[in-house]
Amino acid sequence: LSLYSSPACETKYVENPQTQLEEGVSRLRQVMEPYTAWCQVQRFYVTSESALCSDFFSEGFEFLQNPPAGFYPRLGVIGFAGIVGLFLARGSKIKKLVYPAGLMGIGASMYYPQQTISVAKVAGTHLYDWSLQGYIAVESLWKDN
C-alpha cells in the first residue's frame, strides 16, 4: 500500500508563442547569416596577414639597424634614379608612373641582379596566369555571343 497517491501522468509540453520582436530577430539572423560567415572568414585572413605583416616590418627594422656594407649608397643611387624619372616624366600621368619605377628598377637590377632575376621569374608567371585568365574570359564571352 502506498502512503502517497501519485498524480496522473498527463503532462504536455506547450511552447510559448513567439513575439513579434523574436520573429523579427529570427528573420534578421537568417538574412544576415551569409554576411556574418563572410566576415568571420575575412577576419581569419586579416589576422593571418597582420601576423605576416608584423614579421615583415620587424625583419625590415632589424635589417635597417644593421645594414650590410654599402647599403645606404646603393639606396641613394636607386632613390636618385626615381627622382630623375620624375623629372623626365613631365606631362603624361602614365609617364609619371612608368619612368620612376623603370629607372629605379634598372638601378636596383644593377646592384641586386640575382634578386632581380627571381622577381622577374615570379612576375612573369603571374603575368602569364593573368593573361591566360583574361584570354579564357574573352573566349567565354565570345562563345556566348
Tab-separated table of N, CA and C in Angstrom:
chain	number	residue	atom	x	y	z
A	1	LEU	N	0.825	-1.176	0.000
A	1	LEU	CA	0.000	0.000	0.000
A	1	LEU	C	0.876	1.248	0.000
A	2	SER	N	0.527	2.128	-0.855
A	2	SER	CA	1.283	3.351	-0.957
A	2	SER	C	0.702	4.388	-0.013
A	3	LEU	N	1.573	5.092	0.657
A	3	LEU	CA	1.127	6.142	1.560
A	3	LEU	C	0.718	7.402	0.793
A	4	TYR	N	1.359	7.600	-0.319
A	4	TYR	CA	1.073	8.785	-1.117
A	4	TYR	C	0.403	8.386	-2.409
A	5	SER	N	-0.511	9.159	-2.796
A	5	SER	CA	-1.149	8.868	-4.075
A	5	SER	C	-0.382	9.601	-5.169
A	6	SER	N	-0.134	8.929	-6.270
A	6	SER	CA	0.596	9.548	-7.360
A	6	SER	C	-0.392	10.185	-8.334
A	7	PRO	N	-0.055	11.392	-8.794
A	7	PRO	CA	-0.959	12.053	-9.739
A	7	PRO	C	-0.909	11.357	-11.096
A	8	ALA	N	-1.901	11.587	-11.870
A	8	ALA	CA	-1.955	11.008	-13.215
A	8	ALA	C	-0.882	11.664	-14.077
A	9	CYS	N	-0.217	10.888	-14.925
A	9	CYS	CA	0.872	11.378	-15.781
A	9	CYS	C	0.311	11.917	-17.082
A	10	GLU	N	-0.275	13.040	-17.035
A	10	GLU	CA	-0.802	13.678	-18.234
A	10	GLU	C	-0.129	15.033	-18.415
A	11	THR	N	1.189	15.029	-18.669
A	11	THR	CA	1.901	16.277	-18.894
A	11	THR	C	2.014	16.525	-20.383
A	12	LYS	N	1.965	17.759	-20.723
A	12	LYS	CA	2.046	18.131	-22.134
A	12	LYS	C	2.953	19.354	-22.246
A	13	TYR	N	3.905	19.318	-23.223
A	13	TYR	CA	4.801	20.455	-23.446
A	13	TYR	C	4.090	21.475	-24.318
A	14	VAL	N	4.035	22.692	-23.826
A	14	VAL	CA	3.410	23.773	-24.569
A	14	VAL	C	4.481	24.825	-24.810
A	15	GLU	N	4.732	25.122	-26.090
A	15	GLU	CA	5.740	26.105	-26.451
A	15	GLU	C	5.129	27.486	-26.408
A	16	ASN	N	5.861	28.409	-25.832
A	16	ASN	CA	5.370	29.776	-25.777
A	16	ASN	C	5.326	30.357	-27.177
A	17	PRO	N	4.294	31.077	-27.509
A	17	PRO	CA	4.252	31.684	-28.842
A	17	PRO	C	5.302	32.786	-28.947
A	18	GLN	N	5.895	32.904	-30.151
A	18	GLN	CA	6.929	33.909	-30.366
A	18	GLN	C	6.293	35.284	-30.484
A	19	THR	N	6.985	36.246	-29.913
A	19	THR	CA	6.513	37.619	-30.042
A	19	THR	C	6.995	38.175	-31.369
A	20	GLN	N	6.505	39.346	-31.719
A	20	GLN	CA	6.927	39.973	-32.981
A	20	GLN	C	8.411	40.307	-32.940
A	21	LEU	N	8.898	40.709	-31.784
A	21	LEU	CA	10.323	41.026	-31.652
A	21	LEU	C	11.164	39.779	-31.890
A	22	GLU	N	10.792	38.655	-31.310
A	22	GLU	CA	11.544	37.420	-31.507
A	22	GLU	C	11.496	36.962	-32.956
A	23	GLU	N	10.352	37.101	-33.596
A	23	GLU	CA	10.258	36.735	-35.012
A	23	GLU	C	11.128	37.644	-35.866
A	24	GLY	N	11.127	38.942	-35.564
A	24	GLY	CA	11.956	39.883	-36.325
A	24	GLY	C	13.437	39.587	-36.168
A	25	VAL	N	13.856	39.293	-34.926
A	25	VAL	CA	15.264	38.971	-34.686
A	25	VAL	C	15.631	37.682	-35.401
A	26	SER	N	14.723	36.703	-35.395
A	26	SER	CA	14.981	35.440	-36.077
A	26	SER	C	15.147	35.654	-37.576
A	27	ARG	N	14.274	36.446	-38.175
A	27	ARG	CA	14.398	36.727	-39.612
A	27	ARG	C	15.687	37.478	-39.914
A	28	LEU	N	16.024	38.449	-39.065
A	28	LEU	CA	17.251	39.224	-39.269
A	28	LEU	C	18.479	38.319	-39.196
A	29	ARG	N	18.503	37.393	-38.249
A	29	ARG	CA	19.636	36.483	-38.139
A	29	ARG	C	19.742	35.576	-39.355
A	30	GLN	N	18.597	35.128	-39.876
A	30	GLN	CA	18.628	34.270	-41.061
A	30	GLN	C	19.119	35.031	-42.278
A	31	VAL	N	18.729	36.301	-42.399
A	31	VAL	CA	19.156	37.110	-43.544
A	31	VAL	C	20.639	37.442	-43.443
A	32	MET	N	21.115	37.726	-42.235
A	32	MET	CA	22.490	38.181	-42.053
A	32	MET	C	23.495	37.036	-41.950
A	33	GLU	N	23.062	35.798	-41.883
A	33	GLU	CA	23.967	34.669	-41.683
A	33	GLU	C	25.059	34.564	-42.748
A	34	PRO	N	24.771	34.728	-44.061
A	34	PRO	CA	25.876	34.651	-45.033
A	34	PRO	C	26.908	35.760	-44.836
A	35	TYR	N	26.454	36.940	-44.453
A	35	TYR	CA	27.375	38.058	-44.277
A	35	TYR	C	28.251	37.858	-43.048
A	36	THR	N	27.667	37.338	-41.971
A	36	THR	CA	28.480	37.098	-40.785
A	36	THR	C	29.496	35.989	-41.037
A	37	ALA	N	29.114	34.974	-41.804
A	37	ALA	CA	30.070	33.915	-42.146
A	37	ALA	C	31.210	34.494	-42.987
A	38	TRP	N	30.878	35.375	-43.929
A	38	TRP	CA	31.909	36.008	-44.750
A	38	TRP	C	32.842	36.846	-43.881
A	39	CYS	N	32.271	37.584	-42.936
A	39	CYS	CA	33.096	38.418	-42.050
A	39	CYS	C	34.030	37.563	-41.198
A	40	GLN	N	33.560	36.409	-40.748
A	40	GLN	CA	34.424	35.533	-39.963
A	40	GLN	C	35.586	35.019	-40.797
A	41	VAL	N	35.331	34.690	-42.053
A	41	VAL	CA	36.406	34.237	-42.938
A	41	VAL	C	37.394	35.371	-43.184
A	42	GLN	N	36.877	36.574	-43.428
A	42	GLN	CA	37.757	37.715	-43.674
A	42	GLN	C	38.583	38.046	-42.436
A	43	ARG	N	37.998	37.905	-41.265
A	43	ARG	CA	38.738	38.177	-40.033
A	43	ARG	C	39.899	37.196	-39.898
A	44	PHE	N	39.697	35.938	-40.293
A	44	PHE	CA	40.784	34.959	-40.257
A	44	PHE	C	41.917	35.398	-41.186
A	45	TYR	N	41.566	35.833	-42.408
A	45	TYR	CA	42.599	36.269	-43.344
A	45	TYR	C	43.322	37.509	-42.846
A	46	VAL	N	42.591	38.442	-42.261
A	46	VAL	CA	43.211	39.676	-41.777
A	46	VAL	C	44.162	39.379	-40.632
A	47	THR	N	43.767	38.506	-39.715
A	47	THR	CA	44.662	38.200	-38.600
A	47	THR	C	45.913	37.482	-39.080
A	48	SER	N	45.772	36.571	-40.044
A	48	SER	CA	46.960	35.879	-40.552
A	48	SER	C	47.851	36.836	-41.332
A	49	GLU	N	47.236	37.733	-42.124
A	49	GLU	CA	48.026	38.700	-42.881
A	49	GLU	C	48.700	39.712	-41.956
A	50	SER	N	48.037	40.108	-40.878
A	50	SER	CA	48.641	41.067	-39.962
A	50	SER	C	49.839	40.450	-39.250
A	51	ALA	N	49.770	39.152	-38.965
A	51	ALA	CA	50.921	38.478	-38.366
A	51	ALA	C	52.096	38.475	-39.341
A	52	LEU	N	51.817	38.186	-40.613
A	52	LEU	CA	52.884	38.211	-41.614
A	52	LEU	C	53.445	39.619	-41.782
A	53	CYS	N	52.572	40.608	-41.744
A	53	CYS	CA	52.992	41.995	-41.915
A	53	CYS	C	53.874	42.438	-40.751
A	54	SER	N	53.502	42.076	-39.535
A	54	SER	CA	54.325	42.465	-38.387
A	54	SER	C	55.686	41.780	-38.449
A	55	ASP	N	55.731	40.526	-38.890
A	55	ASP	CA	57.014	39.854	-39.059
A	55	ASP	C	57.866	40.559	-40.108
A	56	PHE	N	57.230	40.967	-41.206
A	56	PHE	CA	57.953	41.648	-42.276
A	56	PHE	C	58.563	42.960	-41.776
A	57	PHE	N	57.768	43.748	-41.046
A	57	PHE	CA	58.276	45.039	-40.583
A	57	PHE	C	59.329	44.876	-39.488
A	58	SER	N	59.202	43.862	-38.638
A	58	SER	CA	60.232	43.660	-37.624
A	58	SER	C	61.550	43.242	-38.277
A	59	GLU	N	61.463	42.386	-39.307
A	59	GLU	CA	62.679	41.999	-40.023
A	59	GLU	C	63.288	43.199	-40.751
A	60	GLY	N	62.428	44.033	-41.337
A	60	GLY	CA	62.934	45.226	-42.012
A	60	GLY	C	63.603	46.196	-41.048
A	61	PHE	N	63.029	46.346	-39.860
A	61	PHE	CA	63.624	47.224	-38.863
A	61	PHE	C	64.983	46.698	-38.419
A	62	GLU	N	65.077	45.391	-38.197
A	62	GLU	CA	66.359	44.793	-37.821
A	62	GLU	C	67.385	44.956	-38.937
A	63	PHE	N	66.930	44.830	-40.194
A	63	PHE	CA	67.845	44.990	-41.329
A	63	PHE	C	68.386	46.411	-41.386
A	64	LEU	N	67.512	47.399	-41.135
A	64	LEU	CA	67.966	48.788	-41.183
A	64	LEU	C	68.832	49.151	-39.982
A	65	GLN	N	68.700	48.428	-38.879
A	65	GLN	CA	69.569	48.668	-37.727
A	65	GLN	C	70.989	48.187	-38.007
A	66	ASN	N	71.122	47.081	-38.722
A	66	ASN	CA	72.431	46.511	-39.047
A	66	ASN	C	72.511	46.256	-40.554
A	67	PRO	N	72.642	47.311	-41.373
A	67	PRO	CA	72.651	47.101	-42.823
A	67	PRO	C	73.985	46.528	-43.286
A	68	PRO	N	73.952	45.840	-44.439
A	68	PRO	CA	75.218	45.357	-44.999
A	68	PRO	C	76.051	46.531	-45.510
A	69	ALA	N	77.301	46.261	-45.755
A	69	ALA	CA	78.215	47.310	-46.214
A	69	ALA	C	77.760	47.852	-47.567
A	70	GLY	N	77.732	49.149	-47.702
A	70	GLY	CA	77.375	49.798	-48.966
A	70	GLY	C	75.889	49.856	-49.242
A	71	PHE	N	75.052	49.564	-48.246
A	71	PHE	CA	73.604	49.558	-48.485
A	71	PHE	C	73.068	50.967	-48.706
A	72	TYR	N	73.460	51.907	-47.871
A	72	TYR	CA	72.913	53.258	-47.985
A	72	TYR	C	73.356	53.980	-49.256
A	73	PRO	N	74.598	53.832	-49.728
A	73	PRO	CA	74.928	54.430	-51.035
A	73	PRO	C	74.114	53.833	-52.182
A	74	ARG	N	73.903	52.520	-52.139
A	74	ARG	CA	73.078	51.883	-53.172
A	74	ARG	C	71.652	52.406	-53.107
A	75	LEU	N	71.115	52.524	-51.897
A	75	LEU	CA	69.769	53.049	-51.715
A	75	LEU	C	69.675	54.482	-52.241
A	76	GLY	N	70.735	55.262	-52.035
A	76	GLY	CA	70.755	56.633	-52.545
A	76	GLY	C	70.740	56.669	-54.069
A	77	VAL	N	71.503	55.797	-54.711
A	77	VAL	CA	71.533	55.759	-56.175
A	77	VAL	C	70.173	55.350	-56.725
A	78	ILE	N	69.536	54.343	-56.108
A	78	ILE	CA	68.222	53.887	-56.573
A	78	ILE	C	67.184	54.982	-56.368
A	79	GLY	N	67.215	55.658	-55.223
A	79	GLY	CA	66.280	56.758	-54.972
A	79	GLY	C	66.506	57.923	-55.918
A	80	PHE	N	67.782	58.249	-56.207
A	80	PHE	CA	68.073	59.327	-57.148
A	80	PHE	C	67.578	58.982	-58.550
A	81	ALA	N	67.651	57.703	-58.925
A	81	ALA	CA	67.119	57.286	-60.229
A	81	ALA	C	65.614	57.525	-60.281
A	82	GLY	N	64.921	57.291	-59.178
A	82	GLY	CA	63.490	57.573	-59.130
A	82	GLY	C	63.188	59.048	-59.262
A	83	ILE	N	63.996	59.887	-58.636
A	83	ILE	CA	63.802	61.345	-58.751
A	83	ILE	C	64.077	61.808	-60.172
A	84	VAL	N	65.106	61.265	-60.803
A	84	VAL	CA	65.386	61.594	-62.210
A	84	VAL	C	64.221	61.160	-63.086
A	85	GLY	N	63.640	60.002	-62.785
A	85	GLY	CA	62.478	59.533	-63.527
A	85	GLY	C	61.300	60.481	-63.388
A	86	LEU	N	61.088	61.026	-62.192
A	86	LEU	CA	60.020	62.020	-62.004
A	86	LEU	C	60.308	63.287	-62.796
A	87	PHE	N	61.580	63.681	-62.860
A	87	PHE	CA	61.947	64.880	-63.606
A	87	PHE	C	61.737	64.681	-65.110
A	88	LEU	N	62.047	63.487	-65.606
A	88	LEU	CA	61.906	63.213	-67.036
A	88	LEU	C	60.457	62.963	-67.453
A	89	ALA	N	59.590	62.674	-66.502
A	89	ALA	CA	58.223	62.256	-66.822
A	89	ALA	C	57.250	63.421	-66.819
A	90	ARG	N	57.615	64.511	-67.357
A	90	ARG	CA	56.709	65.662	-67.379
A	90	ARG	C	55.614	65.443	-68.402
A	91	GLY	N	54.401	65.844	-68.024
A	91	GLY	CA	53.293	65.783	-68.965
A	91	GLY	C	52.312	64.674	-68.675
A	92	SER	N	52.616	63.495	-69.072
A	92	SER	CA	51.674	62.391	-69.008
A	92	SER	C	51.662	61.752	-67.625
A	93	LYS	N	50.469	61.331	-67.195
A	93	LYS	CA	50.364	60.646	-65.904
A	93	LYS	C	50.945	59.244	-65.985
A	94	ILE	N	50.840	58.636	-67.144
A	94	ILE	CA	51.399	57.299	-67.323
A	94	ILE	C	52.923	57.359	-67.245
A	95	LYS	N	53.509	58.408	-67.842
A	95	LYS	CA	54.960	58.566	-67.746
A	95	LYS	C	55.394	58.735	-66.297
A	96	LYS	N	54.576	59.438	-65.497
A	96	LYS	CA	54.929	59.651	-64.097
A	96	LYS	C	54.906	58.356	-63.303
A	97	LEU	N	54.198	57.364	-63.787
A	97	LEU	CA	54.215	56.057	-63.135
A	97	LEU	C	55.325	55.162	-63.676
A	98	VAL	N	55.536	55.209	-64.993
A	98	VAL	CA	56.451	54.266	-65.636
A	98	VAL	C	57.909	54.682	-65.492
A	99	TYR	N	58.224	55.936	-65.723
A	99	TYR	CA	59.627	56.363	-65.711
A	99	TYR	C	60.305	56.183	-64.356
A	100	PRO	N	59.734	56.679	-63.262
A	100	PRO	CA	60.432	56.476	-61.982
A	100	PRO	C	60.553	55.002	-61.610
A	101	ALA	N	59.485	54.250	-61.809
A	101	ALA	CA	59.546	52.826	-61.471
A	101	ALA	C	60.560	52.104	-62.358
A	102	GLY	N	60.587	52.438	-63.638
A	102	GLY	CA	61.534	51.802	-64.552
A	102	GLY	C	62.971	52.131	-64.216
A	103	LEU	N	63.260	53.404	-63.963
A	103	LEU	CA	64.638	53.782	-63.635
A	103	LEU	C	65.072	53.216	-62.287
A	104	MET	N	64.153	53.175	-61.323
A	104	MET	CA	64.501	52.569	-60.040
A	104	MET	C	64.724	51.064	-60.211
A	105	GLY	N	63.937	50.439	-61.063
A	105	GLY	CA	64.127	49.020	-61.324
A	105	GLY	C	65.465	48.742	-61.992
A	106	ILE	N	65.840	49.595	-62.926
A	106	ILE	CA	67.144	49.431	-63.587
A	106	ILE	C	68.277	49.627	-62.596
A	107	GLY	N	68.142	50.651	-61.734
A	107	GLY	CA	69.176	50.882	-60.717
A	107	GLY	C	69.280	49.726	-59.734
A	108	ALA	N	68.138	49.207	-59.315
A	108	ALA	CA	68.160	48.082	-58.377
A	108	ALA	C	68.713	46.826	-59.046
A	109	SER	N	68.417	46.640	-60.328
A	109	SER	CA	68.911	45.448	-61.014
A	109	SER	C	70.424	45.486	-61.199
A	110	MET	N	71.013	46.681	-61.242
A	110	MET	CA	72.472	46.754	-61.341
A	110	MET	C	73.129	46.283	-60.044
A	111	TYR	N	72.515	46.623	-58.900
A	111	TYR	CA	73.119	46.260	-57.628
A	111	TYR	C	72.694	44.884	-57.129
A	112	TYR	N	71.501	44.449	-57.495
A	112	TYR	CA	70.973	43.174	-56.997
A	112	TYR	C	70.482	42.317	-58.161
A	113	PRO	N	71.408	41.763	-58.976
A	113	PRO	CA	70.977	41.022	-60.176
A	113	PRO	C	70.280	39.694	-59.860
A	114	GLN	N	70.704	38.976	-58.837
A	114	GLN	CA	70.081	37.681	-58.534
A	114	GLN	C	68.642	37.865	-58.057
A	115	GLN	N	68.420	38.869	-57.196
A	115	GLN	CA	67.070	39.128	-56.723
A	115	GLN	C	66.182	39.611	-57.860
A	116	THR	N	66.764	40.364	-58.784
A	116	THR	CA	66.006	40.853	-59.930
A	116	THR	C	65.540	39.690	-60.801
A	117	ILE	N	66.410	38.712	-60.988
A	117	ILE	CA	66.044	37.554	-61.803
A	117	ILE	C	64.911	36.774	-61.140
A	118	SER	N	64.994	36.576	-59.820
A	118	SER	CA	63.932	35.828	-59.132
A	118	SER	C	62.613	36.594	-59.163
A	119	VAL	N	62.660	37.917	-58.995
A	119	VAL	CA	61.435	38.724	-59.074
A	119	VAL	C	60.861	38.689	-60.483
A	120	ALA	N	61.721	38.735	-61.486
A	120	ALA	CA	61.251	38.689	-62.873
A	120	ALA	C	60.594	37.351	-63.187
A	121	LYS	N	61.126	36.262	-62.649
A	121	LYS	CA	60.514	34.957	-62.883
A	121	LYS	C	59.126	34.883	-62.255
A	122	VAL	N	59.007	35.349	-61.024
A	122	VAL	CA	57.709	35.314	-60.346
A	122	VAL	C	56.715	36.232	-61.049
A	123	ALA	N	57.173	37.426	-61.412
A	123	ALA	CA	56.301	38.364	-62.114
A	123	ALA	C	55.883	37.798	-63.469
A	124	GLY	N	56.794	37.110	-64.126
A	124	GLY	CA	56.455	36.504	-65.417
A	124	GLY	C	55.395	35.437	-65.292
A	125	THR	N	55.498	34.597	-64.265
A	125	THR	CA	54.479	33.563	-64.087
A	125	THR	C	53.132	34.177	-63.735
A	126	HIS	N	53.135	35.216	-62.885
A	126	HIS	CA	51.874	35.883	-62.550
A	126	HIS	C	51.268	36.561	-63.775
A	127	LEU	N	52.102	37.203	-64.572
A	127	LEU	CA	51.615	37.864	-65.778
A	127	LEU	C	51.046	36.841	-66.759
A	128	TYR	N	51.699	35.701	-66.877
A	128	TYR	CA	51.187	34.638	-67.740
A	128	TYR	C	49.841	34.129	-67.236
A	129	ASP	N	49.723	33.926	-65.919
A	129	ASP	CA	48.455	33.463	-65.345
A	129	ASP	C	47.336	34.476	-65.590
A	130	TRP	N	47.622	35.758	-65.375
A	130	TRP	CA	46.601	36.795	-65.592
A	130	TRP	C	46.192	36.865	-67.055
A	131	SER	N	47.177	36.766	-67.963
A	131	SER	CA	46.837	36.835	-69.380
A	131	SER	C	46.021	35.607	-69.795
A	132	LEU	N	46.320	34.454	-69.235
A	132	LEU	CA	45.553	33.250	-69.529
A	132	LEU	C	44.121	33.376	-69.006
A	133	GLN	N	43.954	33.922	-67.817
A	133	GLN	CA	42.613	34.142	-67.280
A	133	GLN	C	41.834	35.131	-68.141
A	134	GLY	N	42.508	36.177	-68.595
A	134	GLY	CA	41.854	37.145	-69.481
A	134	GLY	C	41.462	36.516	-70.806
A	135	TYR	N	42.337	35.682	-71.350
A	135	TYR	CA	42.036	35.001	-72.601
A	135	TYR	C	40.826	34.091	-72.443
A	136	ILE	N	40.776	33.365	-71.332
A	136	ILE	CA	39.645	32.465	-71.079
A	136	ILE	C	38.354	33.266	-70.923
A	137	ALA	N	38.419	34.400	-70.234
A	137	ALA	CA	37.223	35.226	-70.053
A	137	ALA	C	36.728	35.781	-71.386
A	138	VAL	N	37.648	36.269	-72.207
A	138	VAL	CA	37.256	36.804	-73.516
A	138	VAL	C	36.709	35.696	-74.398
A	139	GLU	N	37.340	34.528	-74.343
A	139	GLU	CA	36.872	33.399	-75.138
A	139	GLU	C	35.464	32.968	-74.723
A	140	SER	N	35.181	32.944	-73.412
A	140	SER	CA	33.846	32.565	-72.965
A	140	SER	C	32.821	33.614	-73.370
A	141	LEU	N	33.182	34.901	-73.342
A	141	LEU	CA	32.263	35.937	-73.800
A	141	LEU	C	32.015	35.816	-75.282
A	142	TRP	N	33.054	35.488	-76.042
A	142	TRP	CA	32.942	35.353	-77.490
A	142	TRP	C	32.030	34.191	-77.858
A	143	LYS	N	32.177	33.064	-77.127
A	143	LYS	CA	31.349	31.898	-77.399
A	143	LYS	C	29.903	32.106	-77.004
A	144	ASP	N	29.674	32.883	-75.934
A	144	ASP	CA	28.293	33.151	-75.503
A	144	ASP	C	27.550	33.962	-76.543
A	145	ASN	N	28.246	34.871	-77.211
A	145	ASN	CA	27.596	35.696	-78.220
A	145	ASN	C	27.509	34.949	-79.534
